[in-house]
Short mmCIF file of C-alpha atoms and ligand atoms in Angstrom, two decimals:
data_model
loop_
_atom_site.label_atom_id
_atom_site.label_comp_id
_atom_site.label_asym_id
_atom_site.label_seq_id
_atom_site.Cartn_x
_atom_site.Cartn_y
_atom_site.Cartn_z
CA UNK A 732 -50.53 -48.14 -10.52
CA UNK A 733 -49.24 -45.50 -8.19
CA UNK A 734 -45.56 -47.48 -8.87
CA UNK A 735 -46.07 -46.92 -12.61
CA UNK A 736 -47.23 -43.13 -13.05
CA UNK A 737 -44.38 -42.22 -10.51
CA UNK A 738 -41.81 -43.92 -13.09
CA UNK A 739 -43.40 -42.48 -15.62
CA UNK A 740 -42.62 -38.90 -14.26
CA UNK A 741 -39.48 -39.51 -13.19
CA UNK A 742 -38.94 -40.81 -17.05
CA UNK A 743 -40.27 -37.71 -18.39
CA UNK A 744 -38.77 -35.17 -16.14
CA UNK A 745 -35.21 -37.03 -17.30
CA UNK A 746 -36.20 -36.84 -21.04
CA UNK A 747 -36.46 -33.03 -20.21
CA UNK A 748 -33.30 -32.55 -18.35
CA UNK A 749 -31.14 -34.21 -20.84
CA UNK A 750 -32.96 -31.68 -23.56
CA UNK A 751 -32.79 -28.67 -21.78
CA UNK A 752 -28.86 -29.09 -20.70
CA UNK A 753 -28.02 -25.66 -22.96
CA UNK A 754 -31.38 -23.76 -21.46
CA UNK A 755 -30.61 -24.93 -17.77
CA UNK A 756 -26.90 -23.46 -18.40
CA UNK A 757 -27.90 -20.35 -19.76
CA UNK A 758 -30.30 -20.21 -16.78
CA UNK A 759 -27.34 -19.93 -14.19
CA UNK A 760 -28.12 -17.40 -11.27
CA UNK A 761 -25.39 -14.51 -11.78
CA UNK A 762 -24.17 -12.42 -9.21
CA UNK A 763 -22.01 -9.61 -9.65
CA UNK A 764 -19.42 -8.90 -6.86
CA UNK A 765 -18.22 -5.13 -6.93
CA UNK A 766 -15.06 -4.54 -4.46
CA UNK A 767 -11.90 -2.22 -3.96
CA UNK A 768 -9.33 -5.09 -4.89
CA UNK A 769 -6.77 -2.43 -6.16
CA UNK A 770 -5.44 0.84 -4.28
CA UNK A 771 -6.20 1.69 -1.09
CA UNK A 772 -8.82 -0.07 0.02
CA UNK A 773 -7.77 -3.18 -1.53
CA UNK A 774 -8.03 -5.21 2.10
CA UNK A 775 -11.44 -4.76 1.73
CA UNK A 776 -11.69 -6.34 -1.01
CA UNK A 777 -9.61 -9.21 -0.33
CA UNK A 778 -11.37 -9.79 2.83
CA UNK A 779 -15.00 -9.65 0.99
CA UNK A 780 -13.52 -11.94 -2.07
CA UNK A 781 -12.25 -14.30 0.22
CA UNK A 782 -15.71 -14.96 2.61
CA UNK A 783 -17.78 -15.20 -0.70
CA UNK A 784 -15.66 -17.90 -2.10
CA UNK A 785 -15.35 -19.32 1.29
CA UNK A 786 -19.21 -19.45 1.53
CA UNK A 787 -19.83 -21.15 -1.95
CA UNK A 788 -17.22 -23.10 -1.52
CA UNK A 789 -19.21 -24.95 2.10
CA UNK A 790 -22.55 -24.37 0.65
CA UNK A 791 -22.08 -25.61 -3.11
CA UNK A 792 -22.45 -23.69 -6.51
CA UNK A 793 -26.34 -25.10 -6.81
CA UNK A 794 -29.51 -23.13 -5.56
CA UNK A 795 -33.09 -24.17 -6.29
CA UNK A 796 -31.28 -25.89 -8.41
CA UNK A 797 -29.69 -23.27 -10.50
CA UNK A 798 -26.23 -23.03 -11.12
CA UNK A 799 -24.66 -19.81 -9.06
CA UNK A 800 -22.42 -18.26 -10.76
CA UNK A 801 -19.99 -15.38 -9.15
CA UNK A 802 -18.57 -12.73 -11.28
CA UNK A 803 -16.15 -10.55 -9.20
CA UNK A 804 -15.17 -7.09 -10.78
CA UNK A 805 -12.43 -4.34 -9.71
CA UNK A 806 -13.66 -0.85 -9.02
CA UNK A 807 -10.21 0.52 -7.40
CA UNK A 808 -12.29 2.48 -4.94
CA UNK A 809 -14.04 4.72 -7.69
CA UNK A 810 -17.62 5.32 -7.83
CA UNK A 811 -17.58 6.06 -11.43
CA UNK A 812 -15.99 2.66 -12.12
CA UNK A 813 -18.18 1.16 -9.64
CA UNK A 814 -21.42 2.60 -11.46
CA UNK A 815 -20.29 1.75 -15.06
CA UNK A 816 -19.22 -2.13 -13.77
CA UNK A 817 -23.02 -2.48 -11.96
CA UNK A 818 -24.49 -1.33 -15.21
CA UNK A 819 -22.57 -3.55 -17.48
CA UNK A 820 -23.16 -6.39 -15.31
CA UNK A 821 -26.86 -5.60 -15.21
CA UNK A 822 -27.29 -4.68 -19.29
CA UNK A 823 -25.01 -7.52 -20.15
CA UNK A 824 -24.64 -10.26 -17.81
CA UNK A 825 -28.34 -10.08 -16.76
CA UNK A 826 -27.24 -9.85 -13.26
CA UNK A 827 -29.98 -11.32 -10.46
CA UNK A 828 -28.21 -9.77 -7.66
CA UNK A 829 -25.11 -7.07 -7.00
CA UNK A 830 -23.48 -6.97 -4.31
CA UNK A 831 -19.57 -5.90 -2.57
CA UNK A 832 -19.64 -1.99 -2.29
CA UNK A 833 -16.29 -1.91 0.00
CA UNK A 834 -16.96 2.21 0.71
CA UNK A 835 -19.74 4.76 1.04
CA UNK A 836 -19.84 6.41 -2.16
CA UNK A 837 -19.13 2.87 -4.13
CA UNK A 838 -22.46 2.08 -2.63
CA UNK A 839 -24.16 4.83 -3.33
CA UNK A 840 -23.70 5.45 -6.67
CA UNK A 841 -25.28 2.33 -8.25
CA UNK A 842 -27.98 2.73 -6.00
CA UNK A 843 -29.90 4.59 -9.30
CA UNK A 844 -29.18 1.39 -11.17
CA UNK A 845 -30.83 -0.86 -8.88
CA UNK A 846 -33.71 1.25 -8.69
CA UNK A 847 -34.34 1.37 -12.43
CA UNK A 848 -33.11 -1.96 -13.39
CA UNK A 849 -35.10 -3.83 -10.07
CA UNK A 850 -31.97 -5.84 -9.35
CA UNK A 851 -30.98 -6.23 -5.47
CA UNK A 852 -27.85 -4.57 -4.16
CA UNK A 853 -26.58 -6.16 -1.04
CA UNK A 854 -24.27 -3.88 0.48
CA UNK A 855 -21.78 -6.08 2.41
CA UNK A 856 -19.17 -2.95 3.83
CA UNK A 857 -20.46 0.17 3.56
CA UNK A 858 -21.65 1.66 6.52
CA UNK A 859 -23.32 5.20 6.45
CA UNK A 860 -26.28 5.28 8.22
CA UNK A 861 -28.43 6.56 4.63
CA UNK A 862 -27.29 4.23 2.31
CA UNK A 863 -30.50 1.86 2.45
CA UNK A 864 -32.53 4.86 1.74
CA UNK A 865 -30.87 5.02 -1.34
CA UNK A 866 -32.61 2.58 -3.34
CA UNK A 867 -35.52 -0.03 -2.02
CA UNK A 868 -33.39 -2.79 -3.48
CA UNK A 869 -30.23 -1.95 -0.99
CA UNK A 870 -29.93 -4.59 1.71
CA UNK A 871 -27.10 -4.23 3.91
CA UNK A 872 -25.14 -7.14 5.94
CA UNK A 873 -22.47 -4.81 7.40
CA UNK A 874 -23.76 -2.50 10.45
CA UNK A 875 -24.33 1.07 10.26
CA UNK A 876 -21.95 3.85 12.36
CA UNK A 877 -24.57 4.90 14.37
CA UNK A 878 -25.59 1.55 14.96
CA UNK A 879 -21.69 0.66 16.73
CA UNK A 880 -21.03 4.29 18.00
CA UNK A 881 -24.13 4.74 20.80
CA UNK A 882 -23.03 1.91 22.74
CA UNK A 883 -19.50 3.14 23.15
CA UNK A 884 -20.93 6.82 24.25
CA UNK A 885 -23.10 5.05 26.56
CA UNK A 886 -19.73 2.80 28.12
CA UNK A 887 -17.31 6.42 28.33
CA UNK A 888 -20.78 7.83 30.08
CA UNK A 889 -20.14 4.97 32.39
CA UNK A 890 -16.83 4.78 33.05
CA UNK A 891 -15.65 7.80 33.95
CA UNK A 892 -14.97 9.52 31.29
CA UNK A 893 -15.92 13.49 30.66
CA UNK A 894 -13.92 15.01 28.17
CA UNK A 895 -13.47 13.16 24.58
CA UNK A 896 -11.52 14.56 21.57
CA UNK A 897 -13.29 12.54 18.00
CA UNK A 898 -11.26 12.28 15.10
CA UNK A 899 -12.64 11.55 12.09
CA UNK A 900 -12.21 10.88 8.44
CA UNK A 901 -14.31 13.32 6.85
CA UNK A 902 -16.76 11.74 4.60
CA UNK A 903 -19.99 9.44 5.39
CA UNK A 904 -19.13 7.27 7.98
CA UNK A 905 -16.77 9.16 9.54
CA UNK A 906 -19.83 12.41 9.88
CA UNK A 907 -22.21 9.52 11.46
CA UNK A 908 -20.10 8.40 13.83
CA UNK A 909 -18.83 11.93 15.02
CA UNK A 910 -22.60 12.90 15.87
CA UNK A 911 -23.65 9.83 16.98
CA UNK A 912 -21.19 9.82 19.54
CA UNK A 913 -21.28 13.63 20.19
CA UNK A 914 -25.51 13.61 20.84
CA UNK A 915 -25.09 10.19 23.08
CA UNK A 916 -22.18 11.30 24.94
CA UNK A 917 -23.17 15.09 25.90
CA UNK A 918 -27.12 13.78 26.60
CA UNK A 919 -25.06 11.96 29.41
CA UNK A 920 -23.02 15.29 30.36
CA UNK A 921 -19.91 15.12 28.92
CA UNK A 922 -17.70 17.07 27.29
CA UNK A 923 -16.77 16.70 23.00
CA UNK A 924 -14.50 18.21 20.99
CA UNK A 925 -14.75 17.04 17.16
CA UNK A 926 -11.68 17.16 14.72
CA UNK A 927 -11.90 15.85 11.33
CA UNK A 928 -9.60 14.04 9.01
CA UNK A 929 -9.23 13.66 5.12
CA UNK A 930 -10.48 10.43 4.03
CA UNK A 931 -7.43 10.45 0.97
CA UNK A 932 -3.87 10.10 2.50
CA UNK A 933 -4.30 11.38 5.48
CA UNK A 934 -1.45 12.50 8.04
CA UNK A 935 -3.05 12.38 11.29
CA UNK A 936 -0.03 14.23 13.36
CA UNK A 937 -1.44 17.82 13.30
CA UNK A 938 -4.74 16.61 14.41
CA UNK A 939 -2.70 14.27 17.09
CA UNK A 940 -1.05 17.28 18.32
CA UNK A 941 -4.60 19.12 19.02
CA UNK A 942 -5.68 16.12 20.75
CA UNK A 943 -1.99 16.48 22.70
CA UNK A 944 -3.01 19.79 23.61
CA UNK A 945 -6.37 18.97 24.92
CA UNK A 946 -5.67 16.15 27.50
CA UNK A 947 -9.03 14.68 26.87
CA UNK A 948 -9.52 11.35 28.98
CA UNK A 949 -10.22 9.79 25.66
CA UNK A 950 -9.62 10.02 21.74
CA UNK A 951 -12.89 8.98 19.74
CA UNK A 952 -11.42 7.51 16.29
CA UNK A 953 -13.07 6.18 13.65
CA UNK A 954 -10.90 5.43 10.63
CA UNK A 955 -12.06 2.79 7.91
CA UNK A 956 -10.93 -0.41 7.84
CA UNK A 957 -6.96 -0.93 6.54
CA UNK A 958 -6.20 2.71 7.89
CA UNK A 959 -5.83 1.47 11.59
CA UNK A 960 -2.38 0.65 11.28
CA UNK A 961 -1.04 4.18 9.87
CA UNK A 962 -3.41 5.97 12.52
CA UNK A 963 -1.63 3.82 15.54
CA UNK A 964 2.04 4.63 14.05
CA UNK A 965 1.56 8.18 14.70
CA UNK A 966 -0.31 8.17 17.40
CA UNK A 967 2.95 6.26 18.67
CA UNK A 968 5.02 9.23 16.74
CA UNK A 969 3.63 11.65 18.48
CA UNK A 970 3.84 10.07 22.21
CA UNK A 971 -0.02 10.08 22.72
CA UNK A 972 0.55 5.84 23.54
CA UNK A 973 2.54 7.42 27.08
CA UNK A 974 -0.01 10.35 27.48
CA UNK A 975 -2.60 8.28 29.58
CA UNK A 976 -5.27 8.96 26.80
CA UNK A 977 -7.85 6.50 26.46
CA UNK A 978 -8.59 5.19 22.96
CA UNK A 979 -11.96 4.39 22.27
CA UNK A 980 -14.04 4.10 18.85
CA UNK A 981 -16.08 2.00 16.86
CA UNK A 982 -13.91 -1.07 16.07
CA UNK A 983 -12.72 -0.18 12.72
CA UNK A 984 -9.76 0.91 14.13
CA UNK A 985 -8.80 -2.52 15.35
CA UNK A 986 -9.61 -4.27 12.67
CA UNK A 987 -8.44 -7.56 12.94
CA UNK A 988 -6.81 -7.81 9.63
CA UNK A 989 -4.12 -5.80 10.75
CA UNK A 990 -4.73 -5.58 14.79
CA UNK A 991 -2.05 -7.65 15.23
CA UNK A 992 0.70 -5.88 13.15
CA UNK A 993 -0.02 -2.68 15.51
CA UNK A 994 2.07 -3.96 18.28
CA UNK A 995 1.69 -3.14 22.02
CA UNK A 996 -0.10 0.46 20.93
CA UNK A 997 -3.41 -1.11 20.68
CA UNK A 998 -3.36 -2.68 23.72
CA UNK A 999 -6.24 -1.28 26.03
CA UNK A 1000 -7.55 0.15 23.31
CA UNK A 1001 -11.56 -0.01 24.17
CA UNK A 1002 -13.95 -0.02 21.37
CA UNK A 1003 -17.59 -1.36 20.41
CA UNK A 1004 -18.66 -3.11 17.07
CA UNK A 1005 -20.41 -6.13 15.87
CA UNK A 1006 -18.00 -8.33 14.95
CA UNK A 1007 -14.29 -9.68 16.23
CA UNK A 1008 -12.66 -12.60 15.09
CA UNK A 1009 -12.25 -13.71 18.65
CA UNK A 1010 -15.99 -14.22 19.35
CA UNK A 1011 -16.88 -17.15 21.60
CA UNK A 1012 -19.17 -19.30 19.31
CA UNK A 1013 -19.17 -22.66 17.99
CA UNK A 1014 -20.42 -20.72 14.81
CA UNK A 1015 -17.46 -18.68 14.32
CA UNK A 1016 -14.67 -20.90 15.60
CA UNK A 1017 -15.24 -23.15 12.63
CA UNK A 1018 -16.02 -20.37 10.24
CA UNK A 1019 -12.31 -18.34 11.79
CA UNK A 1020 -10.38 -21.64 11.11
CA UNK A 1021 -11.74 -22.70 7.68
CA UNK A 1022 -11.49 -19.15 6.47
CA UNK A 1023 -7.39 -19.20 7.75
CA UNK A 1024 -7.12 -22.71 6.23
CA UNK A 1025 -8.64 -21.21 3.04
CA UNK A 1026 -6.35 -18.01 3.06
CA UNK A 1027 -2.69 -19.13 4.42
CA UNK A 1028 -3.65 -17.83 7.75
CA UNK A 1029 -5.65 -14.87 7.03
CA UNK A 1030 -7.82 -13.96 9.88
CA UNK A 1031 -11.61 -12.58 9.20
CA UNK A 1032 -12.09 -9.05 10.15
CA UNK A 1033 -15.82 -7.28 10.06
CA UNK A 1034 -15.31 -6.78 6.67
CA UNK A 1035 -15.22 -10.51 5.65
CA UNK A 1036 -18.23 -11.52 7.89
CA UNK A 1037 -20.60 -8.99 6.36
CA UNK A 1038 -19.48 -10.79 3.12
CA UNK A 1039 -20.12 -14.41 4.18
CA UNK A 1040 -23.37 -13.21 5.53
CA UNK A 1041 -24.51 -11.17 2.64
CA UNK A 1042 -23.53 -14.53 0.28
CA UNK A 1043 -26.09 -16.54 3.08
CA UNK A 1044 -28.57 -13.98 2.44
CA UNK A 1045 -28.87 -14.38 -1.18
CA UNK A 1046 -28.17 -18.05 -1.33
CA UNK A 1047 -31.53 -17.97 1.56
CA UNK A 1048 -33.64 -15.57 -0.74
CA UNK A 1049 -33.08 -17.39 -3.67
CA UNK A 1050 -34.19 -20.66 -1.94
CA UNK A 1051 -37.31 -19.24 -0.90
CA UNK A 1052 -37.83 -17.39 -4.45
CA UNK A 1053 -36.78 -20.62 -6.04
CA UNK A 1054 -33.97 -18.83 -7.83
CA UNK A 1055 -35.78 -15.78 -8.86
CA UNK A 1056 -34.15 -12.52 -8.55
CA UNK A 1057 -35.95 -8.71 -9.15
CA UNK A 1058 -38.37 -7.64 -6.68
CA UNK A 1059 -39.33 -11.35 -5.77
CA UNK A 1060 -35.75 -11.60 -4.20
CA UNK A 1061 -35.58 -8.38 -2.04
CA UNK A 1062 -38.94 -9.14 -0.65
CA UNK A 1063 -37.75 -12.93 0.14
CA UNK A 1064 -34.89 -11.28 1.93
CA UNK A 1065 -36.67 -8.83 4.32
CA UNK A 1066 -37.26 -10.06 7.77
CA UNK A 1067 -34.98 -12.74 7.43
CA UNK A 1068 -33.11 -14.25 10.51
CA UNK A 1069 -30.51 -16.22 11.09
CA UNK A 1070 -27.23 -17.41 13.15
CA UNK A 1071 -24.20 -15.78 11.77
CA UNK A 1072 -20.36 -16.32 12.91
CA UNK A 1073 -21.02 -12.63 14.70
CA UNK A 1074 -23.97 -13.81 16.61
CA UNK A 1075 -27.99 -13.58 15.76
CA UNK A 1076 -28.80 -11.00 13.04
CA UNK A 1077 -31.53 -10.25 10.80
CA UNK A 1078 -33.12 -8.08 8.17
CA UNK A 1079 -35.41 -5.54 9.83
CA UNK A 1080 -38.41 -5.64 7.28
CA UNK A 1081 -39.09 -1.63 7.23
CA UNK A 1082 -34.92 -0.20 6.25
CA UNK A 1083 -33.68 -3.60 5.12
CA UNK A 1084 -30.31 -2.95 7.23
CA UNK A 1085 -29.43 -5.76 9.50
CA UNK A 1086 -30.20 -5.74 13.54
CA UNK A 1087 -27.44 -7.04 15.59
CA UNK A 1088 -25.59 -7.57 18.61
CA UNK A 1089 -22.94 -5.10 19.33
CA UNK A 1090 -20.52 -5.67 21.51
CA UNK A 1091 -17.71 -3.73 23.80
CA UNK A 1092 -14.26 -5.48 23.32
CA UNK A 1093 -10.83 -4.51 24.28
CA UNK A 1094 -7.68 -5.40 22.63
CA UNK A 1095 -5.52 -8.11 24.35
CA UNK A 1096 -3.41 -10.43 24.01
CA UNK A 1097 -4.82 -14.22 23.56
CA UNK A 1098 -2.22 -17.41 22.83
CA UNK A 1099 0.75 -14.60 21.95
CA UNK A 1100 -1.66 -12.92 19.20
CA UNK A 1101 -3.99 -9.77 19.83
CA UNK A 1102 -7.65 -9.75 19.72
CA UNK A 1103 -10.60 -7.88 20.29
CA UNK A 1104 -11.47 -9.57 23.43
CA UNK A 1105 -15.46 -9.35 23.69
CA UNK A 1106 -16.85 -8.47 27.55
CA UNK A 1107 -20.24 -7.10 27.11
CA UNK A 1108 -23.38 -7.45 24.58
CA UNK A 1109 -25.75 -5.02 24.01
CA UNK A 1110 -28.47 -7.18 22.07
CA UNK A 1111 -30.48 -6.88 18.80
CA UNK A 1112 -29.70 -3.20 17.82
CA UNK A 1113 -30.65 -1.34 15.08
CA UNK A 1114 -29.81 1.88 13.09
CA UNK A 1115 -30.54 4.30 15.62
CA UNK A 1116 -30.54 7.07 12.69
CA UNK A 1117 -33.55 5.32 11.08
CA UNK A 1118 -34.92 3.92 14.53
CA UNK A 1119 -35.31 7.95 15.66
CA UNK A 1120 -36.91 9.08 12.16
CA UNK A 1121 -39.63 6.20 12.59
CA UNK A 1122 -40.77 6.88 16.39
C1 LIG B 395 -17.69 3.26 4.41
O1 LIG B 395 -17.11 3.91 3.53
O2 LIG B 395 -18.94 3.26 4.50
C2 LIG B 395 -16.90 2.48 5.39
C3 LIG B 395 -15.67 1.93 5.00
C4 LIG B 395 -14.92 1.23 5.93
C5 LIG B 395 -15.38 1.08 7.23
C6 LIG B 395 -16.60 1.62 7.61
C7 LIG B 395 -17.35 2.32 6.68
O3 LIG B 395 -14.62 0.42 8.12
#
C-alpha cells in the first residue's frame, strides 16, 4: 500500500513536470551582474566576470531546483549607466538579485532601485564604509576601508614608525581610508600628514615629490585596484624606491592581478587586507588553480574572491528561500557563515557587510613570482565605521 501511493506520486509529480516544461523555464532565477568591463576599471570587471562563471560553473546552473540564469551587463564605470542597466534588468528581466558594482558610486546609485523595487543588491567590490546604509537590500562580500586600514595603523604603531605621509585618491574609499588610518595612527602618537589624489587619470609625481620632501618613515597609499601599477612606476620615477620610505596601505595597491608586473618596487612593500592569492588554505589552493586553469593563468586578486563569494551567497540564500528572491532572500542571507578561499566570513545580521579576517602581508617573492606573503591574522573584524556608531 505504502509501495503503491508512493508510485502514484512519483507518477503524478512526472505528469506535472512534463506539462509545466514552458512555466518551469520561464521560472528561471535571473541575476543581473553589473561590472566596469570597459575603460578603466575594466580589471575589475574581468576579475568579478571570471569568479562568477567560475562559481556556476563548480556548483551547477540549478538551485532549489530553478534554473540560474546570469545576465552580465557593461556599465564602463558610469553610475548613470549603471542605474539605467539595474532598472532595466529589474522592469524587464524581473531580476531576483543584482549584483557586481566594481566602484563606489556604481554602487551607490542603484541603491534607490533596490529599495523601491525590493530586489537584493550584493555588492561584490565596492568598498566605502556607507554603502550598506544605502539601501536595506545592499549586502556586501568585499570588505570595507576602514575595515583593512585599522590594522595597518595599529602594525606602523608597532613597528616603529612615527611619521606617515597618506596619499589618497580622492573619492569614497580613498576619504575612509585616509581617516581611518589618521584617527588609529595618531590615538597611538604618531605623526600624519594627508595628501590627496584625483580618482580620474591621476599623475601621482607632484604629490610624490611632497612625500620626497617630507622624509616620512612611511607612505600610506590607497589606490583602487588596477591603479597599483601606474602608482609604483612613479614612485620608481621619482627615486622614492632608494629613499628608505616604507610603503604601507591597505592591499589594493598590491593587487595581485598586476603585483607581479610591478617588478622589484613592490618588494617590502607592507600592507593589510583580507584577501591574497597566496593564502595558505586547502580552500583557496584549489579555488587559485581552477580559477588560472579557467583563465589562461589569470591569478585571483580581492576583487575576484568577493565575486565568488557573493555568487555562494546567493546560490546559499536561494537554497534556504527555495529560490525566492525580494525580501525573503536578503533576510535568508543575513547572518550567514561560511568558509571562503580568504578564510571564515560571514554576514553580520545588523549592516549586512561581511566580518572577516584581515591579515598583514608583505610582498615577496615565492617560486620566482611575487605575492602577498600573509604573516599575521587579526580575526573576525568588522566595519569599524558602523561598529563605533552602534556602541
Ligand atoms: C571603490 O570604489 O569602492 C573601490 C574600488 C576599488 C578598490 C577599493 C574600493 O580597490
Amino acid at each position: 500500500m505504502r509501495r503503491r501511493t508512493f508510485m502514484g506520486a512519483a507518477g503524478a509529480a512526472a505528469v506535472t513536470l512534463a506539462l509545466s516544461g514552458a512555466a518551469l523555464a520561464q521560472e528561471a532565477v535571473k541575476i543581473g551582474l553589473i561590472l566596469p568591463m570597459t575603460g578603466p576599471f575594466a580589471s575589475t570587471g574581468r576579475q568579478i566576470e571570471a569568479a562568477a562563471k567560475l562559481y556556476m560553473q563548480q556548483h551547477g546552473d540549478t538551485v532549489a531546483g530553478k534554473k540560474i540564469q546570469l545576465i552580465l551587463k557593461d556599465d564602463t564605470g558610469v553610475a548613470d549607466v549603471t542605474k539605467r542597466l539595474a532598472q532595466e534588468l529589474i522592469v524587464n528581466d524581473k531580476i531576483a538579485v543584482m549584483a557586481g558594482f566594481g566602484l563606489t558610486p556604481l554602487a551607490l546609485a542603484p541603491a534607490p532601485l533596490a529599495t523601491q523595487a525590493k530586489v537584493p543588491q550584493v555588492v561584490m567590490a565596492a568598498a566605502t564604509a556607507t554603502i550598506t546604509e544605502a539601501s536595506p537590500y545592499i549586502v556586501r562580500t568585499s570588505f570595507t576601508l576602514p575595515q583593512a586600514t585599522v590594522p595597518m595603523a595599529e602594525w606602523a604603531a608597532k613597528n616603529d614608525i612615527k611619521k606617515v605621509v597618506t596619499l589618497v585618491s580622492d573619492y569614497g574609499p580613498g576619504i575612509d581610508a585616509e581617516k581611518a588610518f589618521t584617527s588609529a595612527f595618531t590615538a597611538k602618537g604618531g605623526q600624519v600628514e594627508n595628501l590627496r589624489v584625483p580618482l580620474a587619470n591621476p599623475d601621482f609625481s607632484p604629490f610624490l615629490q611632497k612625500v620626497a620632501d617630507a622624509k616620512p618613515d612611511a607612505l600610506f597609499v590607497f589606490v583602487p585596484s588596477g591603479i597599483g601599477a601606474q602608482f609604483m612606476k612613479q614612485f620608481v620615477e621619482r627615486g622614492l624606491d632608494k629613499s628608505g620610505i616604507k610603503l604601507i596601505g591597505p592591499g589594493d595597491v598590491t593587487d595581485d592581478d598586476i603585483l607581479n608586473g610591478m617588478g622589484d618596487v613592490a618588494l617590502g612593500a607592507i600592507t593589510t587586507h583580507h584577501y591574497s592569492a597566496a593564502h595558505d588554505s586547502p580552500e583557496n589552493k584549489s579555488f587559485v588553480e581552477a580559477f588560472k586553469k579557467a583563465n589562461n593563468g589569470m591569478r585571483p586578486n580581492f576583487m575576484a574572491v568577493g565575486g565568488y563569494d557573493g555568487m555562494h551567497l546567493i546560490y546559499e540564500g536561494l537554497k534556504k528561500t527555495n529560490g525566492q528572491g525580494g525580501q525573503a532572500l536578503i533576510d535568508a542571507m543575513k547572518g550567514m557563515s561560511w568558509t571562503s578561499p580568504r578564510g571564515p566570513v560571514s554576514i553580520d545580521p545588523q549592516t549586512r557587510d561581511i566580518v572577516q579576517n584581515i591579515y598583514v602581508r608583505k610582498v615577496e617573492r615565492k617560486d620566482g613570482e611575487l605575492y602577498n606573503v600573509e604573516f599575521a591574522t587579526i580575526p573576525n573584524v568588522k566595519d569599524p565605521v558602523k561598529a563605533a556608531k552602534s556602541n
